[in-house]
CSV table of C-alpha atoms in Angstrom, one decimal:
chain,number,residue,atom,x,y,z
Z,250,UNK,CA,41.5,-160.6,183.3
Z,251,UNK,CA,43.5,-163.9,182.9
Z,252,UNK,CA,40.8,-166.9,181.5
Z,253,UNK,CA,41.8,-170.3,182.1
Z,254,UNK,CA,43.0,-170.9,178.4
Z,255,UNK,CA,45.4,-167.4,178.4
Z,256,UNK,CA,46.6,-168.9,181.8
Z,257,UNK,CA,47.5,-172.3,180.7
Z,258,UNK,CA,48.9,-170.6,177.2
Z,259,UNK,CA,50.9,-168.6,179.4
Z,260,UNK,CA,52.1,-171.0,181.4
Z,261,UNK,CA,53.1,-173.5,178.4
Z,262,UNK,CA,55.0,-170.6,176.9
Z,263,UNK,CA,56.8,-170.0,179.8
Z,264,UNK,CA,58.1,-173.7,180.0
Z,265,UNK,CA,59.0,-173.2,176.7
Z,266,UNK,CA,61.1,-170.0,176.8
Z,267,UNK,CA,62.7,-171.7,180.0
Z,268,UNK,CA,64.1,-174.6,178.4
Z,269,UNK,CA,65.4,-172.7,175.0
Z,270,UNK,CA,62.9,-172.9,173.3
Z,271,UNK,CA,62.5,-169.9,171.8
Z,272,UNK,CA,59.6,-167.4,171.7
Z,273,UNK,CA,60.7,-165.0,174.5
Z,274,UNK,CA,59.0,-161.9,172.4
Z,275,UNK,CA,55.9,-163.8,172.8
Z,276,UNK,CA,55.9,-164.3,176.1
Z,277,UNK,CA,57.0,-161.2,177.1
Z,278,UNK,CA,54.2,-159.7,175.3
Z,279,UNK,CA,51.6,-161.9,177.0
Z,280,UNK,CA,52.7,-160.8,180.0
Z,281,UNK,CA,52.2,-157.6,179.4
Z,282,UNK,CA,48.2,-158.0,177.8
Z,283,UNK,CA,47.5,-159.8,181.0
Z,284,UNK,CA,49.2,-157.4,183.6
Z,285,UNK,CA,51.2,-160.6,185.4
Z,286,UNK,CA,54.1,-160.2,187.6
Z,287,UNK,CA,57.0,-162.0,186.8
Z,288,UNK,CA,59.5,-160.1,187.2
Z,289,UNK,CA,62.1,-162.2,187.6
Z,290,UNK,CA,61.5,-163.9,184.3
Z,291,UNK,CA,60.6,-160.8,182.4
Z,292,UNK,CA,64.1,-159.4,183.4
Z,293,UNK,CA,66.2,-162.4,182.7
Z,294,UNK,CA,64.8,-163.0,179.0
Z,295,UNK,CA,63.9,-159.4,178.1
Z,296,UNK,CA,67.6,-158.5,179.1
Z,297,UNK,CA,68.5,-161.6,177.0
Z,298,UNK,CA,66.8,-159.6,173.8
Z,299,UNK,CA,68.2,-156.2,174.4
Z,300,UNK,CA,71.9,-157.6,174.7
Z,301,UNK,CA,71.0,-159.3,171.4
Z,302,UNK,CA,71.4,-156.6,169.0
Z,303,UNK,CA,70.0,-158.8,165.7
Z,304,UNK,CA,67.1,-159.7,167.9
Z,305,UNK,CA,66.2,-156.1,169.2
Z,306,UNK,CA,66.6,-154.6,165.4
Z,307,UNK,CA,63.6,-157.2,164.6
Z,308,UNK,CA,61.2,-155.6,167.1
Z,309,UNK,CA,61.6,-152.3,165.3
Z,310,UNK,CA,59.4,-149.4,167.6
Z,311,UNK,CA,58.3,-152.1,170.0
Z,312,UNK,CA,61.9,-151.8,171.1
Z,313,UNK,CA,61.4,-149.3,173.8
Z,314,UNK,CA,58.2,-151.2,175.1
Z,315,UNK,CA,60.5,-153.8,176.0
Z,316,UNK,CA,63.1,-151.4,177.6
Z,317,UNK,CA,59.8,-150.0,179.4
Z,318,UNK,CA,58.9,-153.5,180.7
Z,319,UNK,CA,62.6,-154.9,181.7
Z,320,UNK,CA,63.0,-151.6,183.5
Z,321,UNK,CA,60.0,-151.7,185.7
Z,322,UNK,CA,60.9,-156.2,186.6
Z,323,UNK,CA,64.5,-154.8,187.3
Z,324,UNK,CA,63.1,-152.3,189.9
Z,325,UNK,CA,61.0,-155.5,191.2
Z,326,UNK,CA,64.3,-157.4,191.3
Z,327,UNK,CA,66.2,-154.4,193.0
Z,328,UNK,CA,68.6,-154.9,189.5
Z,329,UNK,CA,68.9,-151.1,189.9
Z,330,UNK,CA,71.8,-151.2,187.9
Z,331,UNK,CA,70.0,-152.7,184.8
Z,332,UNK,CA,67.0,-150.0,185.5
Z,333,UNK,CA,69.0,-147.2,185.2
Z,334,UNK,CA,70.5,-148.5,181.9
Z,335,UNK,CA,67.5,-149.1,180.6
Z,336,UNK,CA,66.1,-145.6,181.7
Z,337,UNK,CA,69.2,-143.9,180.3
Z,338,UNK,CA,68.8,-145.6,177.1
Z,339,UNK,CA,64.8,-144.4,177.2
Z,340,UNK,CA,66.1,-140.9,177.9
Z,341,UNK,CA,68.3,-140.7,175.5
Z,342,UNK,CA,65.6,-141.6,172.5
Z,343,UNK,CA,62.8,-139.5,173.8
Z,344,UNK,CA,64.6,-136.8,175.7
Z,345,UNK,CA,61.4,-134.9,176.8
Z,346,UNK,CA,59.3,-137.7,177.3
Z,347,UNK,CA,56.9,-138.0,181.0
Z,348,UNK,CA,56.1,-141.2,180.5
Z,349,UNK,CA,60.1,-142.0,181.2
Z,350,UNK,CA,59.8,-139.2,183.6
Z,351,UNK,CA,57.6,-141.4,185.5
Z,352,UNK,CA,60.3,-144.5,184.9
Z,353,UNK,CA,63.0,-142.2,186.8
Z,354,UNK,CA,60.6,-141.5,189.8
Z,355,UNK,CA,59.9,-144.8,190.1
Z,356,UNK,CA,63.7,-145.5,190.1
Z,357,UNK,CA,64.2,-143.2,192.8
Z,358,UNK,CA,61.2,-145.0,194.5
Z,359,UNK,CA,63.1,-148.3,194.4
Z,360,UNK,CA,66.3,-146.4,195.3
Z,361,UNK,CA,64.2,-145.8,199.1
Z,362,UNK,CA,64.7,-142.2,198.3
Z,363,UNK,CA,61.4,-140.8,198.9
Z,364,UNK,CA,61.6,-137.3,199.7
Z,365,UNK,CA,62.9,-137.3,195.7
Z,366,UNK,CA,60.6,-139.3,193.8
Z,367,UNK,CA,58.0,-137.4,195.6
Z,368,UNK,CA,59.4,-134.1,194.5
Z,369,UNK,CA,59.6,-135.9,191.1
Z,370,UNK,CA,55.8,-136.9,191.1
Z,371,UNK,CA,54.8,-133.4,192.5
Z,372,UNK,CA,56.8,-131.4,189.5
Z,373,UNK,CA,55.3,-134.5,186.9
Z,374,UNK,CA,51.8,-133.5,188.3
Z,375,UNK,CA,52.2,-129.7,187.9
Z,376,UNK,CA,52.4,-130.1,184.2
Z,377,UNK,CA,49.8,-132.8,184.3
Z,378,UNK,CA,47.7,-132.8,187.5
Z,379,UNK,CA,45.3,-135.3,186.2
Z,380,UNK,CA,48.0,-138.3,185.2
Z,381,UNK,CA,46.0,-141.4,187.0
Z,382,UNK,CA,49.3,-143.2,186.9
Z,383,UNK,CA,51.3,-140.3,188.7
Z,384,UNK,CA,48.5,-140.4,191.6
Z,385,UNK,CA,48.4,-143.8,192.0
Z,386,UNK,CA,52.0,-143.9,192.2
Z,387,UNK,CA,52.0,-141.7,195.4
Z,388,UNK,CA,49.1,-144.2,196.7
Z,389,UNK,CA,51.8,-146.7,196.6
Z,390,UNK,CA,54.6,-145.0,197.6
Z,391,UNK,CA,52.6,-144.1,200.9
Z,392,UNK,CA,52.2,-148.1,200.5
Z,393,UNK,CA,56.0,-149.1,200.5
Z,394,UNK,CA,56.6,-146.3,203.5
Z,395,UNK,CA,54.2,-148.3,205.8
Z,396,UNK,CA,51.9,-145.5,205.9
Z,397,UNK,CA,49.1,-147.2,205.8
Z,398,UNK,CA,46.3,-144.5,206.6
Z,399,UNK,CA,48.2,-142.0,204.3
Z,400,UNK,CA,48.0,-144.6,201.4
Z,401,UNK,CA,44.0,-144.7,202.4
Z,402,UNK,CA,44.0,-140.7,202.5
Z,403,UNK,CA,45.0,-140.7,199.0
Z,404,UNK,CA,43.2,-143.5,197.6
Z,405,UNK,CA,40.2,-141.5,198.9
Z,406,UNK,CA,41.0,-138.2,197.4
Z,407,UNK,CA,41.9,-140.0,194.3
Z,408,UNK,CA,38.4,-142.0,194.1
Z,409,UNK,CA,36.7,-138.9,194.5
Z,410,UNK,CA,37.7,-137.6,191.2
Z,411,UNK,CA,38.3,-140.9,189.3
Z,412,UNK,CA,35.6,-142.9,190.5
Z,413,UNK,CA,35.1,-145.2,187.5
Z,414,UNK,CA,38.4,-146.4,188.2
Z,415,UNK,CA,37.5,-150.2,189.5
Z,416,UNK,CA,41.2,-151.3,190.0
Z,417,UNK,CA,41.6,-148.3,192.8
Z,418,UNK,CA,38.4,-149.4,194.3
Z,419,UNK,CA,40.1,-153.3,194.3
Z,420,UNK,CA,43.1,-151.4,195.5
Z,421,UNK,CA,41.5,-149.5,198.3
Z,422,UNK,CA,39.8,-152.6,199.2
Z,423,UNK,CA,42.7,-154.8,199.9
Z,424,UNK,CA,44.0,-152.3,201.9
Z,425,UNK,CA,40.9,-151.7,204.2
Z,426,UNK,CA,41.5,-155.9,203.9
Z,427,UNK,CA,44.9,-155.5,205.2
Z,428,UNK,CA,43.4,-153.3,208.5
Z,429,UNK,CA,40.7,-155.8,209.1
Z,430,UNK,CA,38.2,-153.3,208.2
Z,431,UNK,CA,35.7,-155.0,206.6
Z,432,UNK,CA,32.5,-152.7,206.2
Z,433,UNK,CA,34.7,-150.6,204.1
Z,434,UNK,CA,36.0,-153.2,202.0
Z,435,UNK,CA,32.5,-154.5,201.5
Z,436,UNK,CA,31.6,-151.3,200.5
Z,437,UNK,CA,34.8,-151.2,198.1
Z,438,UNK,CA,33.7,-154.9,196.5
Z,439,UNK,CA,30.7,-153.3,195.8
Z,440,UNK,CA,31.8,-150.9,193.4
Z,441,UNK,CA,33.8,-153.4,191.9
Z,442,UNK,CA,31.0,-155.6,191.4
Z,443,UNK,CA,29.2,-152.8,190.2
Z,444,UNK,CA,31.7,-151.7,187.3
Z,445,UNK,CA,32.4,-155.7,186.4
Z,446,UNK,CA,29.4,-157.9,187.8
Z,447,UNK,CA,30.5,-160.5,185.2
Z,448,UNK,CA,34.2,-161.3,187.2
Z,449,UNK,CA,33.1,-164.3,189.4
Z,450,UNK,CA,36.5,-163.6,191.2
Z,451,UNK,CA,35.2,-160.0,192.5
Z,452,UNK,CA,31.7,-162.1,193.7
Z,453,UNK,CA,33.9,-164.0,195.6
Z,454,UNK,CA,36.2,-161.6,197.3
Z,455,UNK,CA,32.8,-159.8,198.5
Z,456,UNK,CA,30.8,-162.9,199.8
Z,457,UNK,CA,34.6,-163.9,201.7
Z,458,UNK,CA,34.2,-160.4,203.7
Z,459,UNK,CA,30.6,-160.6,204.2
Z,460,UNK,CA,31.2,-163.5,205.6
Z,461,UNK,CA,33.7,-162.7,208.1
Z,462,UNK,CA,31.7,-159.7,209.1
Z,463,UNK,CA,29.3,-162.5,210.5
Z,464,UNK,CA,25.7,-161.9,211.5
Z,465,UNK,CA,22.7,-163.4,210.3
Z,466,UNK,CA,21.9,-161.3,207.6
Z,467,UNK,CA,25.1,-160.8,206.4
Z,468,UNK,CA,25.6,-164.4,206.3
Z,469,UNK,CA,22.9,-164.9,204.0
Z,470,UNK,CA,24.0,-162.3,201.6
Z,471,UNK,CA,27.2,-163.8,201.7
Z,472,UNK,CA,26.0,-167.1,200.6
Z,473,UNK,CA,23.7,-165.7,197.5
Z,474,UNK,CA,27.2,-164.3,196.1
Z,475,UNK,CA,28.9,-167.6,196.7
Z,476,UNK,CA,26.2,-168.7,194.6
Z,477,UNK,CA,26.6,-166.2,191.6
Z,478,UNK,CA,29.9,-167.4,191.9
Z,479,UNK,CA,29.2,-171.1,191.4
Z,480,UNK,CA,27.0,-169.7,188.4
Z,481,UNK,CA,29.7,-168.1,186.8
Z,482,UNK,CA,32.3,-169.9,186.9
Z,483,UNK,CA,29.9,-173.3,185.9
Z,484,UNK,CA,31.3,-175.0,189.4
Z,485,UNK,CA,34.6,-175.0,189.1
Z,486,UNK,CA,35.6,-172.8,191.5
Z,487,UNK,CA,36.4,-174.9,194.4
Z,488,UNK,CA,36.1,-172.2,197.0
Z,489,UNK,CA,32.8,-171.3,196.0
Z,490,UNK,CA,32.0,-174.6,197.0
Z,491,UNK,CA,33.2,-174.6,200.6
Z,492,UNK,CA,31.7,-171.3,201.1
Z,493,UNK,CA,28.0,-172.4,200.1
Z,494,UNK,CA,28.4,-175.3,202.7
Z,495,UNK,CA,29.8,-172.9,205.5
Z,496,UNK,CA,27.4,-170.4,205.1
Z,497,UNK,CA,24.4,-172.9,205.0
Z,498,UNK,CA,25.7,-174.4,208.6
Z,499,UNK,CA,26.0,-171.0,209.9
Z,500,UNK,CA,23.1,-169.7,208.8
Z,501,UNK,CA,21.6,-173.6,210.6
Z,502,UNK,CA,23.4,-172.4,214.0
Z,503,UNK,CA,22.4,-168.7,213.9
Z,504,UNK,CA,18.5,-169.9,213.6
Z,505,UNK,CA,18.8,-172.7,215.5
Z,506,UNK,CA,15.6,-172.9,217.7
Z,507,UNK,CA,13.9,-170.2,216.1
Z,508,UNK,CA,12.4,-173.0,213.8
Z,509,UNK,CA,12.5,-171.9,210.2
Z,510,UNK,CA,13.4,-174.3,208.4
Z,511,UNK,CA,14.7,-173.1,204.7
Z,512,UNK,CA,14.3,-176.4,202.7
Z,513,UNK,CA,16.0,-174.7,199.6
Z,514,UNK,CA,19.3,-174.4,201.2
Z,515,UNK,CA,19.5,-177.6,202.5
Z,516,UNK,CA,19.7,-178.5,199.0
Z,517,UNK,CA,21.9,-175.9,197.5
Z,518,UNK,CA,24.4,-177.0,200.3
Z,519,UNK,CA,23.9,-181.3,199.4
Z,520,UNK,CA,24.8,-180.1,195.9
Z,521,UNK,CA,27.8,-178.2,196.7
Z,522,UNK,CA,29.0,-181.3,198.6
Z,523,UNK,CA,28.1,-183.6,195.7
Z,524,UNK,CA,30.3,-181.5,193.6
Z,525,UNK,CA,33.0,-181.0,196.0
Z,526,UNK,CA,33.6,-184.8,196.2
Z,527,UNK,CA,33.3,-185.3,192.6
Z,528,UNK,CA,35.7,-183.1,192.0
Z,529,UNK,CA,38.4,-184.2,194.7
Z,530,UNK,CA,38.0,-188.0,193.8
Z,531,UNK,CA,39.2,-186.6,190.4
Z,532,UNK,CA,42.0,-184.2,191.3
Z,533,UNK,CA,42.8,-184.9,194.8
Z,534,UNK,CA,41.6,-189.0,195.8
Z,535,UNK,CA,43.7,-189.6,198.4
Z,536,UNK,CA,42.3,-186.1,200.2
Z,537,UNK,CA,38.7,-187.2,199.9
Z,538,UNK,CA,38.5,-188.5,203.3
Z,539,UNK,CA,39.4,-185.7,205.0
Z,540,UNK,CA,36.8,-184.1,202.9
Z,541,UNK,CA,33.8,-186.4,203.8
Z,542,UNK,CA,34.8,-185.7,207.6
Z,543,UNK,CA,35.1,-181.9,207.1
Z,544,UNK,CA,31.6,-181.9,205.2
Z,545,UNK,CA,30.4,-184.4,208.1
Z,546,UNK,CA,31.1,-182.2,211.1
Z,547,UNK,CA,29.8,-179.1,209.0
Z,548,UNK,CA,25.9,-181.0,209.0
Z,549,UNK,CA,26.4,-182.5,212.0
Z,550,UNK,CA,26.8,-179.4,214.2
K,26,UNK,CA,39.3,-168.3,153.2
K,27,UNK,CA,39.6,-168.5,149.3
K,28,UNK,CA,38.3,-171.9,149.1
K,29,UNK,CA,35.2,-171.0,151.2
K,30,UNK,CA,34.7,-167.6,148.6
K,31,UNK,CA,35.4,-170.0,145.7
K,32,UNK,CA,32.8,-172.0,146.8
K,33,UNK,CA,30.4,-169.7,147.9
K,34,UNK,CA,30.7,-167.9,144.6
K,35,UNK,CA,29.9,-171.2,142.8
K,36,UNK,CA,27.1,-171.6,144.9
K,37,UNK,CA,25.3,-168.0,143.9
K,38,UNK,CA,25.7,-168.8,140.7
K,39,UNK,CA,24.0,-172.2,141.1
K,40,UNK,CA,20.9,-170.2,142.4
K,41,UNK,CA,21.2,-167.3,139.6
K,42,UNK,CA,21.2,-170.7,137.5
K,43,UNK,CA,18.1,-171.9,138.9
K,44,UNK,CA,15.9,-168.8,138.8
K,45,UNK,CA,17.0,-168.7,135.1
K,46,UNK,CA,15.6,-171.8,134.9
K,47,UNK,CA,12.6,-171.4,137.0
K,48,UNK,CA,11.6,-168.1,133.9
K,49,UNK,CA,12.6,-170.2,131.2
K,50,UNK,CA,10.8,-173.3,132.1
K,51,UNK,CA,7.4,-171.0,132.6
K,52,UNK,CA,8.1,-169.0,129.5
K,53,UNK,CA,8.0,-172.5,127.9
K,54,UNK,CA,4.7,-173.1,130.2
K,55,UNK,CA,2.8,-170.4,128.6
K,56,UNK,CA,3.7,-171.4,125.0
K,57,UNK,CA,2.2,-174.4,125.7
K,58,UNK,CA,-0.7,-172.9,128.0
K,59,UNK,CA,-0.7,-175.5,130.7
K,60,UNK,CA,-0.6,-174.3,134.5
K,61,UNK,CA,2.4,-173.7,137.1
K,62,UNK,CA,2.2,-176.4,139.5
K,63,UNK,CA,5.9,-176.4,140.5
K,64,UNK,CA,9.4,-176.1,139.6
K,65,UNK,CA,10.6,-179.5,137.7
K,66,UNK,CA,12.8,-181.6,140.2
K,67,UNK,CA,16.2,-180.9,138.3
K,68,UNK,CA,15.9,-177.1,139.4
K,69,UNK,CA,14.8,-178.0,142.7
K,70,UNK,CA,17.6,-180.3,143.6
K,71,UNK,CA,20.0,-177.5,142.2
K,72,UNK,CA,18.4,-174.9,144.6
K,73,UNK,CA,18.7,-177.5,147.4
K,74,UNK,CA,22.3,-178.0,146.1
K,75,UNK,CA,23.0,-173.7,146.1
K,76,UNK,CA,21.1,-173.4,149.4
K,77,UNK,CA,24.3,-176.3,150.9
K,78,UNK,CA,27.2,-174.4,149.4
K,79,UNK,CA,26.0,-171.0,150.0
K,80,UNK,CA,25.3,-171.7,153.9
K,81,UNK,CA,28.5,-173.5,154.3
K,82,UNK,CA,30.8,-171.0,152.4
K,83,UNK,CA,28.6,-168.5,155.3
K,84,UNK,CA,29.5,-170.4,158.4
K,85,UNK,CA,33.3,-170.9,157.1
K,86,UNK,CA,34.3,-167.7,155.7
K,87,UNK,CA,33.6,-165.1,158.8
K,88,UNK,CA,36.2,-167.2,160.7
K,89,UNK,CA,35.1,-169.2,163.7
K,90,UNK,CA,32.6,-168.8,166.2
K,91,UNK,CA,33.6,-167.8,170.0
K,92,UNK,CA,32.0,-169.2,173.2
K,93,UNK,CA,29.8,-166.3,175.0
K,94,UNK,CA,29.6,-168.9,177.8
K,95,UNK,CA,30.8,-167.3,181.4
K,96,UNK,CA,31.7,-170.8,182.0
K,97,UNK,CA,33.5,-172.0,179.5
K,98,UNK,CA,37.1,-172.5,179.2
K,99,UNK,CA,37.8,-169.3,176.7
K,100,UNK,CA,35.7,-167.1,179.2
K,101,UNK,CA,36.0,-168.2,182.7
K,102,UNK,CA,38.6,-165.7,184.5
K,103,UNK,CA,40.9,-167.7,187.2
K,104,UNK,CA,43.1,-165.0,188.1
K,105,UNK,CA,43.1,-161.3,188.5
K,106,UNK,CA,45.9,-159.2,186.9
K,107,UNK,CA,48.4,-157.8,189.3
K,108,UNK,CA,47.4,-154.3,189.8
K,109,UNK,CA,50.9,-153.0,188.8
K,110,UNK,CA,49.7,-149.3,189.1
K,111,UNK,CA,50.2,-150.2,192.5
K,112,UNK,CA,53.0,-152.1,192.8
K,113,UNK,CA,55.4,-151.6,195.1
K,114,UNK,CA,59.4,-152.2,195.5
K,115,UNK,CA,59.7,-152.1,199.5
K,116,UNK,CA,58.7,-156.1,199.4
K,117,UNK,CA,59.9,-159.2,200.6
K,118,UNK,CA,61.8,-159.9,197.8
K,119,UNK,CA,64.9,-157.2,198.9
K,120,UNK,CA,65.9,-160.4,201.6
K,121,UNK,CA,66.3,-162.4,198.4
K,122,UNK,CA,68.1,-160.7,195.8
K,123,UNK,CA,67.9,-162.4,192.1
K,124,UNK,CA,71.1,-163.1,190.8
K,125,UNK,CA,71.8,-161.5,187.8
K,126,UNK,CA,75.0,-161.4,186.6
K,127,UNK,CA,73.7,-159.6,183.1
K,128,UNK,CA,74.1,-156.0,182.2
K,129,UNK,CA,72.7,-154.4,179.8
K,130,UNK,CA,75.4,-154.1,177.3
K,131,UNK,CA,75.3,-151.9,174.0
């Protein structure tokens, strides 16, 4: 999980190592603790290291971490030339190694040969057949092929043995995302929520789909996590925000005429508006009219 | 850290001083045979005195206190990580190659 000091340390360090100023090694190993992908500047100042021979002696056993790292951002940059380096030079230290194994499927991956790396993973699984990485590799190679209901197929199999696994259950949920089918995501968000009810971000995705499934009911569910949202992340999250007010006016046209009145969420929604416009006459002044309108037409109708 | 030790060390002392102080000064009570009413004021301003150093060298020396606020800035998540068990190299960064003239050179 990236907080909003990690984020803005990160980002300062990466102005930094831009510009010169030293402390590549540190960034490069914040971008690994907080799983980020930037590839293209992991690749660029990670190769800058590794070409640096007094530099790379300093690292010591962290060395072929770093070869690890560039090697994967390469593949993301379709360098394969520098992957393969870096692969052979990972071979060459640990000659019986899976993990780099793994790496050299993965190359083949990014090659587009599939038929390989899948006879790669198959033989890696044989020795190992319950390597989460190795299975979630195949997920995505089903992924990058465009076979989307194959990728699901997998995902499925793979939940049923590893179901504590909440990032294949954000995984699986993006994809059911990417089909427009929502139940399932919902259903997906909800064992996210359940393995990490403190990320507001996971709140958020959930209360997004149960919105755009629609209905009354749903609608109203929707907004109470829009809520725990604005509760976790102390109103900042600006999103949040607009959801509360759309869900309040929806909920206001779906009863409309049926005459029950819900005085509390009249309230919640004049709060979120408050805090909307404080915030955009701070960050954003010259977009606060087109805010008052928005918020206007939402009451209104 | 060894300032906050050095100081917490003097102030247990100060308060072994004090209880010292506190027997001695009701040995000399029963000599005398009057009653124990209270500790004179010099020992009690050096237990007030102990009590200061011992609970600041306390607070300092652990290291500092984090924020258990969701809210706050420390805590509050604004992104999730990529999930890079899943990533994938069929994307739409093939139409724009990086250009990386570097090798890996050894």
């Amino acid at each position: 999980m990236v907080t909003k000091t990690e984020e803005s340390q990160l980002n300062n360090l990466e102005i930094q190592v831009d510009n010169g100023g030293g402390g590549a090694w540190e960034y490069l190993s914040l971008v690994r603790k907080l799983k980020v992908r930037r590839s293209d500047k992991v690749l660029k100042h990670g190769l800058s290291i590794l070409n640096d021979s007094n530099q790379r002696s300093k690292l010591g056993a962290e060395e072929w971490t770093l070869y690890e790292q560039v090697a994967v951002a390469a593949m993301d940059c379709l360098s394969l030339d520098v992957a393969q380096d870096c692969a052979k030079a990972l071979r060459k230290r640990f000659p019986e190694s899976k993990r780099v194994g793994r790496l050299e499927a993965m190359l083949l991956e990014a090659k587009g040969s599939w038929e390989m790396a899948e006879k790669a993973y198959t033989s890696l699984l044989e020795d190992n057949p319950l390597d989460q990485i190795i299975h979630k590799r195949r997920v995505a190679m089903a992924k990058a092929q465009g076979n989307i209901s194959g990728a699901i197929e997998w995902l499925n199999k793979y939940l049923e043995i590893f179901m504590a696994d909440h990032d294949a259950w954000r995984e699986l949920a993006e994809v059911y995302l990417s089909l427009q089918m929502y139940k399932q995501a919902a259903f997906c968000y909800e064992e996210v929520i359940l393995a990490q009810p403190t990320v507001p971000l996971y709140h958020l995705a959930y209360a997004d789909v149960l919105y755009t499934l629609g209905g009354l009911e749903n609608v109203q569910t929707a907004k109470k996590y829009y809520a725990s949202t604005i509760d976790l992340t102390g109103g900042k999250n600006t999103r949040a925000l607009f959801g509360v007010c759309l869900c309040t006016s929806a909920i206001a046209q779906l009863t409309k005429g049926k005459n029950k009145e819900d005085k509390e969420g009249s309230q919640l929604q004049s709060l979120a508006a408050k805090a909307l416009e404080k915030d955009y006459k701070q960050r954003a002044p010259d977009k606060l009219s087109q805010l008052t309108t928005a918020l206007k037409s939402l009451t209104l109708s | 850290m060894g300032l906050g030790f050095a100081i917490g060390f003097v102030g247990v002392l100060i308060l072994f001083h004090a209880a010292y102080s506190t027997i001695q000064y009701r040995a000399l009570l029963k000599i005398t045979e009057e009653e124990f009413s209270g500790s004179p004021l010099s020992v009690v301003f050096e237990l007030s005195l102990g009590l200061l150093l011992c609970t600041w060298a306390a607070l300092t020396v652990p290291g500092k206190l984090l924020c258990i606020h969701p809210d706050s800035e420390e805590n509050r998540i604004v992104s999730l990580p990529a999930n890079l068990d899943f990533m994938i190299f069929n994307h739409r960064g093939k139409i724009f190659p990086v250009e990386m003239n570097e090798k890996l050179r050894h």
